[in-house]
PDB file of C-alpha atoms in Angstrom:
ATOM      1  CA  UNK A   1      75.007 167.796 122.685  1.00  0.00           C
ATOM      2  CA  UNK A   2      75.346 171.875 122.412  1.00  0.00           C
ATOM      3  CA  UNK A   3      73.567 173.425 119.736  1.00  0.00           C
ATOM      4  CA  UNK A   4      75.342 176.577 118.138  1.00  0.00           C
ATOM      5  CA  UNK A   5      72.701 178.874 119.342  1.00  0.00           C
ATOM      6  CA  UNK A   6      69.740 178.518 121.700  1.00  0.00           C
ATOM      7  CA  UNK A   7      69.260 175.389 122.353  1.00  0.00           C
ATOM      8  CA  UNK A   8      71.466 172.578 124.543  1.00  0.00           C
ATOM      9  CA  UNK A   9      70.372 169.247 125.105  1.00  0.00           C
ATOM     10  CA  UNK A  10      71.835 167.248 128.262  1.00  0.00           C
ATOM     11  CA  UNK A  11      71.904 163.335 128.726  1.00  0.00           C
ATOM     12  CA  UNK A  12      69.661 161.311 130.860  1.00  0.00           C
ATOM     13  CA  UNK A  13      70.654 160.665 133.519  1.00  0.00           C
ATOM     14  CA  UNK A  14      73.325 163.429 133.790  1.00  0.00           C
ATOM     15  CA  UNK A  15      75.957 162.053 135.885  1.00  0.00           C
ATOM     16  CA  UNK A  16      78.728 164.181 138.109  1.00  0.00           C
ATOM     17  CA  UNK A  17      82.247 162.835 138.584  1.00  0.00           C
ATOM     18  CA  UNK A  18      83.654 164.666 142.011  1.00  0.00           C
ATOM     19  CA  UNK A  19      87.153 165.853 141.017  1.00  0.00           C
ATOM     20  CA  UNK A  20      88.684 164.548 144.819  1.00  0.00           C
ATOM     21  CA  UNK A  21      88.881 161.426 146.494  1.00  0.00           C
ATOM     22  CA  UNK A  22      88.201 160.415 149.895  1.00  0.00           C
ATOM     23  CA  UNK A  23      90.941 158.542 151.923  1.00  0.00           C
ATOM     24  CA  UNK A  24      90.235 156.661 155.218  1.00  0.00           C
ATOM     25  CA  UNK A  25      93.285 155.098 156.928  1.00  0.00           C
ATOM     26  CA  UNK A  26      92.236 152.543 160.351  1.00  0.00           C
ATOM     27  CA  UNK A  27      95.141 151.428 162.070  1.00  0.00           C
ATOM     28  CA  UNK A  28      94.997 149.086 165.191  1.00  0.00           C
ATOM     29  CA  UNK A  29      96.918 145.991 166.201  1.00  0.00           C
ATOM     30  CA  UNK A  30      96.944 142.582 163.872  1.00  0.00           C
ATOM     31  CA  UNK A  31      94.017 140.403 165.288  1.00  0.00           C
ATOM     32  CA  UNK A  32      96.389 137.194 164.394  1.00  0.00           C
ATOM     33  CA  UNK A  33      99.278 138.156 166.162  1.00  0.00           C
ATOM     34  CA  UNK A  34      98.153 140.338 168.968  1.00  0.00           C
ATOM     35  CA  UNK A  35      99.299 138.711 172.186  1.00  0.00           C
ATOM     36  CA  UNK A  36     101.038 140.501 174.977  1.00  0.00           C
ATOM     37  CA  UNK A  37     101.392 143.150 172.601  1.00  0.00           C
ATOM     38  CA  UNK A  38      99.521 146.941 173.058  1.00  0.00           C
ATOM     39  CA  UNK A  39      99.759 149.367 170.773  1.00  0.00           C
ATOM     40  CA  UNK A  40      97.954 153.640 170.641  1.00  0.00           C
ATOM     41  CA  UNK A  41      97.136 155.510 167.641  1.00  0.00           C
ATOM     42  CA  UNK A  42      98.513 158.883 168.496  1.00  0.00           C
ATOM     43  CA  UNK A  43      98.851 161.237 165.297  1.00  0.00           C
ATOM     44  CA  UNK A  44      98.458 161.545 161.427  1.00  0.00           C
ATOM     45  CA  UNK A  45      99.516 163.403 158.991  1.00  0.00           C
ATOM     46  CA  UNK A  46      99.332 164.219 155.346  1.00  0.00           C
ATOM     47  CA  UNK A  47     102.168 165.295 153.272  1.00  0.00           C
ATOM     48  CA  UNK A  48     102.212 166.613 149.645  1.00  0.00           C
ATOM     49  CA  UNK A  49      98.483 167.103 148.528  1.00  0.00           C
ATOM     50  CA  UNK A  50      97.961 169.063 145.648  1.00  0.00           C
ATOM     51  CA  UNK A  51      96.510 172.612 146.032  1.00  0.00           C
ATOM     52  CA  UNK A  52      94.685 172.363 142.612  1.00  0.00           C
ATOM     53  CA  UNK A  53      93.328 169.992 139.651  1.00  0.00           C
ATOM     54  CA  UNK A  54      92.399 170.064 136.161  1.00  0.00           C
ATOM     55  CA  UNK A  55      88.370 170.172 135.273  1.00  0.00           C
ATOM     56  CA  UNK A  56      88.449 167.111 133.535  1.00  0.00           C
ATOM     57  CA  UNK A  57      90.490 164.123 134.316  1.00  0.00           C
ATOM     58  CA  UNK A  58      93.011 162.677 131.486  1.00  0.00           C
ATOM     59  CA  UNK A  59      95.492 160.582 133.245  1.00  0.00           C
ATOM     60  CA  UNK A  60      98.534 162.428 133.440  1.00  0.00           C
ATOM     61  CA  UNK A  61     100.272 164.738 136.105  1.00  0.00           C
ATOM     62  CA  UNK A  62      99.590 168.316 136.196  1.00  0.00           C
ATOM     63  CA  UNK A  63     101.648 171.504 137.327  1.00  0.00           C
ATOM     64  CA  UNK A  64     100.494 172.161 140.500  1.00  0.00           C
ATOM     65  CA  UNK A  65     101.295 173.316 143.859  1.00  0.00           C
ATOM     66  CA  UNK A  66     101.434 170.919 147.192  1.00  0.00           C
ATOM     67  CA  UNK A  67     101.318 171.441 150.861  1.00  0.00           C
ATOM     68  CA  UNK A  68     102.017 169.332 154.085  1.00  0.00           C
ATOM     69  CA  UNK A  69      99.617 169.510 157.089  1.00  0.00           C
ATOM     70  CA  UNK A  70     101.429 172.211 159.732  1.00  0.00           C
ATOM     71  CA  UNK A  71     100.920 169.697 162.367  1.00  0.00           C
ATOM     72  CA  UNK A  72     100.359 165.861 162.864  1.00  0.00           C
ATOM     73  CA  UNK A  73      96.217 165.383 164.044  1.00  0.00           C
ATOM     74  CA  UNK A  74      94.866 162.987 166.919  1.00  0.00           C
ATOM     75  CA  UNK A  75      92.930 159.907 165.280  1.00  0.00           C
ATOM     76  CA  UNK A  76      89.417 161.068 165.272  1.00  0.00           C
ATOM     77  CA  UNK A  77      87.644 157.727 165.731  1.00  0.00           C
ATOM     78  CA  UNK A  78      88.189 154.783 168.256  1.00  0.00           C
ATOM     79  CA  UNK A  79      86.701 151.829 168.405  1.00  0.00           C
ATOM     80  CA  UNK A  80      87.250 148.852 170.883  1.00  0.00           C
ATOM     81  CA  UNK A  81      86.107 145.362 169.632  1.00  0.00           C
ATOM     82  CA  UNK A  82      87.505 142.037 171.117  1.00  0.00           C
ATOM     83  CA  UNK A  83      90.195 143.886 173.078  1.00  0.00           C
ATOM     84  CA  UNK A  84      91.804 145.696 170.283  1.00  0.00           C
ATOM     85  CA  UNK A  85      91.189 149.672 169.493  1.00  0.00           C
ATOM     86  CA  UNK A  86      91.112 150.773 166.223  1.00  0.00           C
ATOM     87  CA  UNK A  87      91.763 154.125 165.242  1.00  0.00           C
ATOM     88  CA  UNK A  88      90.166 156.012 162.306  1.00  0.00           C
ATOM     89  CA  UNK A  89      90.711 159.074 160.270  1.00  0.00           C
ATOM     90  CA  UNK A  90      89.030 160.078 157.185  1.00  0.00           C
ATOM     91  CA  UNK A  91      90.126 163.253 154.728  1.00  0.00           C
ATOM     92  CA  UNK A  92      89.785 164.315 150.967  1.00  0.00           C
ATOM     93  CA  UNK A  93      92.305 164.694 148.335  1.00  0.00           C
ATOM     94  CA  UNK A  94      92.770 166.333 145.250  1.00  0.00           C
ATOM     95  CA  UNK A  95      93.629 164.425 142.253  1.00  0.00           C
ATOM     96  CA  UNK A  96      97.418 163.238 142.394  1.00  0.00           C
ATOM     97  CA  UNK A  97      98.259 161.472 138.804  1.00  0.00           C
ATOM     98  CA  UNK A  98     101.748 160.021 139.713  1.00  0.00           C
ATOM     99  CA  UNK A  99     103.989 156.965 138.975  1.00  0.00           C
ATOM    100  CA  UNK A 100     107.363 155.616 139.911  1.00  0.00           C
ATOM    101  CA  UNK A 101     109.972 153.595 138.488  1.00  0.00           C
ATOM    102  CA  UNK A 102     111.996 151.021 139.535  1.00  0.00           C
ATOM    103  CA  UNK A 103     109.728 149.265 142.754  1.00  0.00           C
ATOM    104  CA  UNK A 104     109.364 145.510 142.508  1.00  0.00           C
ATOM    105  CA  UNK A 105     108.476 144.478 146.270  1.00  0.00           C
ATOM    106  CA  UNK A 106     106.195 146.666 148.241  1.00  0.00           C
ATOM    107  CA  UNK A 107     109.432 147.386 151.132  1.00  0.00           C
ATOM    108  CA  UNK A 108     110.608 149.302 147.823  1.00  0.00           C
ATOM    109  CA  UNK A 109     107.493 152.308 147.931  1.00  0.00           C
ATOM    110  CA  UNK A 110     108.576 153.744 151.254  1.00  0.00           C
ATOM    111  CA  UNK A 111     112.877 153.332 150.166  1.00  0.00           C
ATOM    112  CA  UNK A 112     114.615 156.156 150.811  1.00  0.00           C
ATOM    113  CA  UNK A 113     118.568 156.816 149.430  1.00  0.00           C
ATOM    114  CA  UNK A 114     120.844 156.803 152.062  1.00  0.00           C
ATOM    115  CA  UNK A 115     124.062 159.775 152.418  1.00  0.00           C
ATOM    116  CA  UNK A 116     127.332 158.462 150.057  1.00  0.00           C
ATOM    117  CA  UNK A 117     129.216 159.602 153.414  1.00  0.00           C
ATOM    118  CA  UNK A 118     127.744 158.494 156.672  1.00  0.00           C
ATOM    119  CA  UNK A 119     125.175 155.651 154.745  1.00  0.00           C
ATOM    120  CA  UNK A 120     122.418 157.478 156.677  1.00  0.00           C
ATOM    121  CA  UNK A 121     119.052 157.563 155.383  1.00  0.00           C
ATOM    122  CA  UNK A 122     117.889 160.982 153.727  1.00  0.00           C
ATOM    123  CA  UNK A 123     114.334 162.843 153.419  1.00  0.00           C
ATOM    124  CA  UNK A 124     114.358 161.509 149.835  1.00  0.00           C
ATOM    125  CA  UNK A 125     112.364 158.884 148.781  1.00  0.00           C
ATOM    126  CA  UNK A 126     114.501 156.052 145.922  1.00  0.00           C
ATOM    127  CA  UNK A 127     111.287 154.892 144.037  1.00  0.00           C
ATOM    128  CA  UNK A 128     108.579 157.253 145.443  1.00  0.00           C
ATOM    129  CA  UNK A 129     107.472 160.435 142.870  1.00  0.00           C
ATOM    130  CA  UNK A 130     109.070 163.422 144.382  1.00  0.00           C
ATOM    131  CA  UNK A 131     105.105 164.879 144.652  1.00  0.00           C
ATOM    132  CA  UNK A 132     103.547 161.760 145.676  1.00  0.00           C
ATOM    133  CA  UNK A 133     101.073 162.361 148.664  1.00  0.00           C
ATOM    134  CA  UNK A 134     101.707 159.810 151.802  1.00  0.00           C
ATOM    135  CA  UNK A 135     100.517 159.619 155.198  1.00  0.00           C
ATOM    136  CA  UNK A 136     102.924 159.471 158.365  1.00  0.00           C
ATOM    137  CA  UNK A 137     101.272 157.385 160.955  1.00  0.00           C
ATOM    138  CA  UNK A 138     102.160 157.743 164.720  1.00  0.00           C
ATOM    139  CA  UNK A 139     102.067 155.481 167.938  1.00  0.00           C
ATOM    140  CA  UNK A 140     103.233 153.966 170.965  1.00  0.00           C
ATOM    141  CA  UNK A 141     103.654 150.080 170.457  1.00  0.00           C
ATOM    142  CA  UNK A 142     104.431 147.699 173.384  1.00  0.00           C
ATOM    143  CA  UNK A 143     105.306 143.998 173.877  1.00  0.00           C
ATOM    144  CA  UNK A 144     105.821 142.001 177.137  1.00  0.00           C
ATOM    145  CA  UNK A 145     107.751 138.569 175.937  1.00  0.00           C
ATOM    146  CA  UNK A 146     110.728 136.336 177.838  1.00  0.00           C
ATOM    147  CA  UNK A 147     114.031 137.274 177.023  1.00  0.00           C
ATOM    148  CA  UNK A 148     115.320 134.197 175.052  1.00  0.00           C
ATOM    149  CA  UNK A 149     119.047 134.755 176.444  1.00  0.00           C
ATOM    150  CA  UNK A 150     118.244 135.532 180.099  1.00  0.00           C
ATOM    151  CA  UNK A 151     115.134 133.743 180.793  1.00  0.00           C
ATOM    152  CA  UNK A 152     113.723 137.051 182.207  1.00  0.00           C
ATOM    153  CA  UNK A 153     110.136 138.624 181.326  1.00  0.00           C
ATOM    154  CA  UNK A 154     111.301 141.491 179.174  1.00  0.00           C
ATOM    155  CA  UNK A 155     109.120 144.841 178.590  1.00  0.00           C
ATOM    156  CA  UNK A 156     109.881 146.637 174.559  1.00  0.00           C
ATOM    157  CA  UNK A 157     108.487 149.685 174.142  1.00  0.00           C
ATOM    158  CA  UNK A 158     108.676 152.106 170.924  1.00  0.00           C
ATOM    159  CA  UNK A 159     107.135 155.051 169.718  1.00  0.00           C
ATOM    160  CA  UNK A 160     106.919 154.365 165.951  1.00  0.00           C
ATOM    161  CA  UNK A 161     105.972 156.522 162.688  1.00  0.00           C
ATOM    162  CA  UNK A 162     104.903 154.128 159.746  1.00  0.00           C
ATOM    163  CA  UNK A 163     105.230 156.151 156.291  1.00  0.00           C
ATOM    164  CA  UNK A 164     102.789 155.164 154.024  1.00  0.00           C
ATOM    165  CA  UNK A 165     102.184 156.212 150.574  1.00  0.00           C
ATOM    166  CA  UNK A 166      99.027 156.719 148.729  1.00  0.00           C
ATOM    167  CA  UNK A 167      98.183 154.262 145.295  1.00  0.00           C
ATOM    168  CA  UNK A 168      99.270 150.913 145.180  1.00  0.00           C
ATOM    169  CA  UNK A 169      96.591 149.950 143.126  1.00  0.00           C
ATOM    170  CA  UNK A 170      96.223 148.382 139.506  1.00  0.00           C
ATOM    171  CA  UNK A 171      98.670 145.953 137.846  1.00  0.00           C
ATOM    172  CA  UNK A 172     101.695 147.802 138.980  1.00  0.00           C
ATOM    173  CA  UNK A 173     100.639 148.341 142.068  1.00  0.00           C
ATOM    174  CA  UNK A 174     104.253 148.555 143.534  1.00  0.00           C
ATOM    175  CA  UNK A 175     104.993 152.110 141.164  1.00  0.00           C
ATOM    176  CA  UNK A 176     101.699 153.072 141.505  1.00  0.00           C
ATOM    177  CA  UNK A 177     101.618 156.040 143.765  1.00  0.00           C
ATOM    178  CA  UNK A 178      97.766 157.841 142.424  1.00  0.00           C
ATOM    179  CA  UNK A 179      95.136 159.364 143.848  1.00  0.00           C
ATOM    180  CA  UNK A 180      92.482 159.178 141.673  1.00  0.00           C
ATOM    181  CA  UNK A 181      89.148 161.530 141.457  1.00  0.00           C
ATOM    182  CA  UNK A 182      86.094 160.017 142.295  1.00  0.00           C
ATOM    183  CA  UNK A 183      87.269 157.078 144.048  1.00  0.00           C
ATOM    184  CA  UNK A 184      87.064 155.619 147.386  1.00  0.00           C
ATOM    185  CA  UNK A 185      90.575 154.474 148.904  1.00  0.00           C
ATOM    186  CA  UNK A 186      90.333 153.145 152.702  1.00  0.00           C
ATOM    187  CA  UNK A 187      93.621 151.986 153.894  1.00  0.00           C
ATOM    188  CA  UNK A 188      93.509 149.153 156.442  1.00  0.00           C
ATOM    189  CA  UNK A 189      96.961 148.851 158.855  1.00  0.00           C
ATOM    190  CA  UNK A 190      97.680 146.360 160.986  1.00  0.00           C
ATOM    191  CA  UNK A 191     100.462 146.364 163.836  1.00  0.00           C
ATOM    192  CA  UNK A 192     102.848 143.080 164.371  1.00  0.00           C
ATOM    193  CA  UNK A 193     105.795 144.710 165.254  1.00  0.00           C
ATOM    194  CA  UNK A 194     107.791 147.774 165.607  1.00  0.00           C
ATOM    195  CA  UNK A 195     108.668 147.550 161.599  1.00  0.00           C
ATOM    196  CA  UNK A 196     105.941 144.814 160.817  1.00  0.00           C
ATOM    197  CA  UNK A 197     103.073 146.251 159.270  1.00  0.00           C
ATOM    198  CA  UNK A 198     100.502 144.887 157.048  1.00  0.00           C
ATOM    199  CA  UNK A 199      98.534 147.143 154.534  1.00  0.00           C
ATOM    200  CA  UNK A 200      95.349 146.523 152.652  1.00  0.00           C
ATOM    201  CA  UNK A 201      93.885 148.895 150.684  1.00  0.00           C
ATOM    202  CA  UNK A 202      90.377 148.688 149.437  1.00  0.00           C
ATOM    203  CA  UNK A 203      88.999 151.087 146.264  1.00  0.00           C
ATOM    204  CA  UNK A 204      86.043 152.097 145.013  1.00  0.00           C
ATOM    205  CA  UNK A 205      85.339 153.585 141.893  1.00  0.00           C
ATOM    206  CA  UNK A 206      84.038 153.173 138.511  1.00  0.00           C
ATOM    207  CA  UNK A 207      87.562 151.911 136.979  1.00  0.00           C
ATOM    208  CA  UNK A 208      87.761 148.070 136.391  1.00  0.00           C
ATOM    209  CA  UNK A 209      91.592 148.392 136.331  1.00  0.00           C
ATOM    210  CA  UNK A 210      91.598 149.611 140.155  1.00  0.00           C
ATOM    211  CA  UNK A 211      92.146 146.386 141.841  1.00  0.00           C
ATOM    212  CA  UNK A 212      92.823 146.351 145.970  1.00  0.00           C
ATOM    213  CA  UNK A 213      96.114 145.960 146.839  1.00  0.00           C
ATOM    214  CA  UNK A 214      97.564 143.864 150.067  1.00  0.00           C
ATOM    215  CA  UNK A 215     101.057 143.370 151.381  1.00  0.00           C
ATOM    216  CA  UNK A 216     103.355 143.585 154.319  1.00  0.00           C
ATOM    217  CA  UNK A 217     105.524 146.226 154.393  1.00  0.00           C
ATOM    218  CA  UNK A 218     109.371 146.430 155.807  1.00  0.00           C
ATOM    219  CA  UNK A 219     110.666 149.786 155.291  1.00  0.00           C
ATOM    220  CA  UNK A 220     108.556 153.304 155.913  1.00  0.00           C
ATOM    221  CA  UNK A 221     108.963 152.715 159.962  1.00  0.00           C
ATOM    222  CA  UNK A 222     111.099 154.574 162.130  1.00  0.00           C
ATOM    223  CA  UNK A 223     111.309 155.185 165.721  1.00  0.00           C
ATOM    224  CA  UNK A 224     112.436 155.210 169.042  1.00  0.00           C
ATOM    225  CA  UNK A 225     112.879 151.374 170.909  1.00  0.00           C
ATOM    226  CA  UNK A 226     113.356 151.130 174.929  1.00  0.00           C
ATOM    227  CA  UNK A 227     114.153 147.237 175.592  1.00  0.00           C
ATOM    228  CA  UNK A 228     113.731 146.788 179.135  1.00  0.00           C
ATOM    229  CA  UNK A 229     113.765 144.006 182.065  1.00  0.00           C
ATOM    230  CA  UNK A 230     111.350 146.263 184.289  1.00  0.00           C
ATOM    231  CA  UNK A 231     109.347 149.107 182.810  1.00  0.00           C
ATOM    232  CA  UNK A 232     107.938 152.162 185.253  1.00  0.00           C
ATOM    233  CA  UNK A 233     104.690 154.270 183.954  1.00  0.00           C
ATOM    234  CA  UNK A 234     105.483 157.934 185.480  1.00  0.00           C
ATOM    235  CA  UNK A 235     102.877 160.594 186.270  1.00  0.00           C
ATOM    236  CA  UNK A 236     104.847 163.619 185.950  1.00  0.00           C
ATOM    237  CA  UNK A 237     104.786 164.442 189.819  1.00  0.00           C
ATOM    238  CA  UNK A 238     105.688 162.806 192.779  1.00  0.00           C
ATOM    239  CA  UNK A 239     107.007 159.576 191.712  1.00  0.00           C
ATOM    240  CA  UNK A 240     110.595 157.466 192.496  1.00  0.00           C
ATOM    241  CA  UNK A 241     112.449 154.174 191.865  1.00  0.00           C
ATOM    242  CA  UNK A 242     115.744 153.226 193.191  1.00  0.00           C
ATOM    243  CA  UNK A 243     117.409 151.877 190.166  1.00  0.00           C
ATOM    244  CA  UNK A 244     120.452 149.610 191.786  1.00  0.00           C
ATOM    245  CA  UNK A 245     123.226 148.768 189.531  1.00  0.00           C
ATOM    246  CA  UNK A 246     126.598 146.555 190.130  1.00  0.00           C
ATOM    247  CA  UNK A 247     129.955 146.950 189.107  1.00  0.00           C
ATOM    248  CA  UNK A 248     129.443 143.198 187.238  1.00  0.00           C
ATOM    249  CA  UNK A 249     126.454 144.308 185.885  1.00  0.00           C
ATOM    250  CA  UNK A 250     128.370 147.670 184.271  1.00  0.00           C
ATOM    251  CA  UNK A 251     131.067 145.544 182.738  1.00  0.00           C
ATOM    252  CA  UNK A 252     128.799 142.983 181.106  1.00  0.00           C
ATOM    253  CA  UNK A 253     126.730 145.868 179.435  1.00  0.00           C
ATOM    254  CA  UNK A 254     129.358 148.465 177.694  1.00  0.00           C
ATOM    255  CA  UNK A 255     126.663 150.176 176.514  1.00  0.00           C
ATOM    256  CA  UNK A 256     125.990 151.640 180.285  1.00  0.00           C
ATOM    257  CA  UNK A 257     129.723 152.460 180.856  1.00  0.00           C
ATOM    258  CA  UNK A 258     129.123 155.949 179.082  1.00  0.00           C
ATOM    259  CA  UNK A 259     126.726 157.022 181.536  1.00  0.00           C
TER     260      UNK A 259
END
């Protein structure tokens, strides 16, 4: 209560509500579903965080301005346990009020619209807010396996970026894309594939309507795939193979007849 003049008279206790949140993401391969499979951390990167926030918190977005992280960061934490690494990063966010329309499975969060022309994807999210802040994970995956066809041990090898949005809390957890002030949000990721992710997100805060959120996600991953009978690790001096190819071998594969 403030007096007019001279006199104010404060609550007890007085408590402070931080006006950010902190956001930790750990990645690292699927526990369940980890055999013959490898897969590195390499890079992370935020996209879209506001530059500014209201005092008080009400609910709704703000005007504000937003910037992306110049570059992608190496994972700052690693930990090994049973044969699997997990990587860690941890950063703080301003508060990011906003909502989309139209999701009703998770794939939908990370949709983008694809080109009326060439059917390509675009840089523009379908569902997604326009200012939404997400995270764009990077890493090398790998998976030794028998080709089903051939009968061959087969090597696949990708370096993939997994796209994932901030929010997905709350009842509608698939449009929810918020950052909220004063709350916890650590992001658990787990690896079965080169587009097979799981994501479980854990909150804490003082809001009863912030419930976790857990689902597997299909879109948000993009990359580069090598599928390969024999796989060579380089150093970048001094090393050869003699790669032998047939003429039978050529015309059973039209996709090496360009080279």
């Amino acid at each position: 209560e403030i007096q007019p003049v001279g006199k104010v008279t404060l609550p007890k206790p007085l408590k402070m509500k931080r006006i950010d949140a902190r956001i930790t993401f750990n990645i690292s391969l699927d526990p369940d579903n980890a055999e013959n499979k490898k897969f590195k951390a390499l890079s992370w990167q935020v996209f879209n965080a506001p530059v500014g926030t209201g005092l008080f918190a009400n609910g709704a977005e703000m005007e504000n301005n937003y910037f992306t992280m110049a570059q992608p960061r190496a994972f700052e934490d690693v930990v090994k346990k049973a044969g699997i690494e997990t990587s860690s990063f941890t950063f703080y966010a301003l508060e990011n009020n906003q909502h989309g329309t139209g999701a009703t499975q998770w794939s939908d969060r990370e949709m983008k619209t694809k080109d009326a022309e060439t059917g390509i994807n675009t840089d523009v999210f379908e569902h997604a807010p326009k200012n939404a802040t997400y995270v764009k994970l990077r890493g090398e995956f790998s998976y030794d396996y028998v080709d089903e066809t051939t009968g061959l041990p087969s090597h696949q090898n990708a370096y993939v970026e997994y796209t994932i949005h901030l929010g997905y809390v709350g009842e509608d957890a698939y449009n929810n894309y918020e950052c909220k002030r004063n709350t916890s949000y650590t992001y658990n990721v787990l690896v079965r594939g080169v587009d097979d992710i799981i994501l479980k997100v854990d909150v804490e805060n003082d809001d009863p309507d912030d419930e976790d959120g857990s689902s597997d996600i299909g879109n948000g991953s993009e990359g580069d795939v090598v599928i390969a009978h024999y796989f060579f690790d380089f150093d970048s001096h001094y090393d050869r193979s003699i790669l032998q190819f047939d003429q039978q071998t050529i015309l059973d594969n039209p996709e090496m007849q360009g080279f």
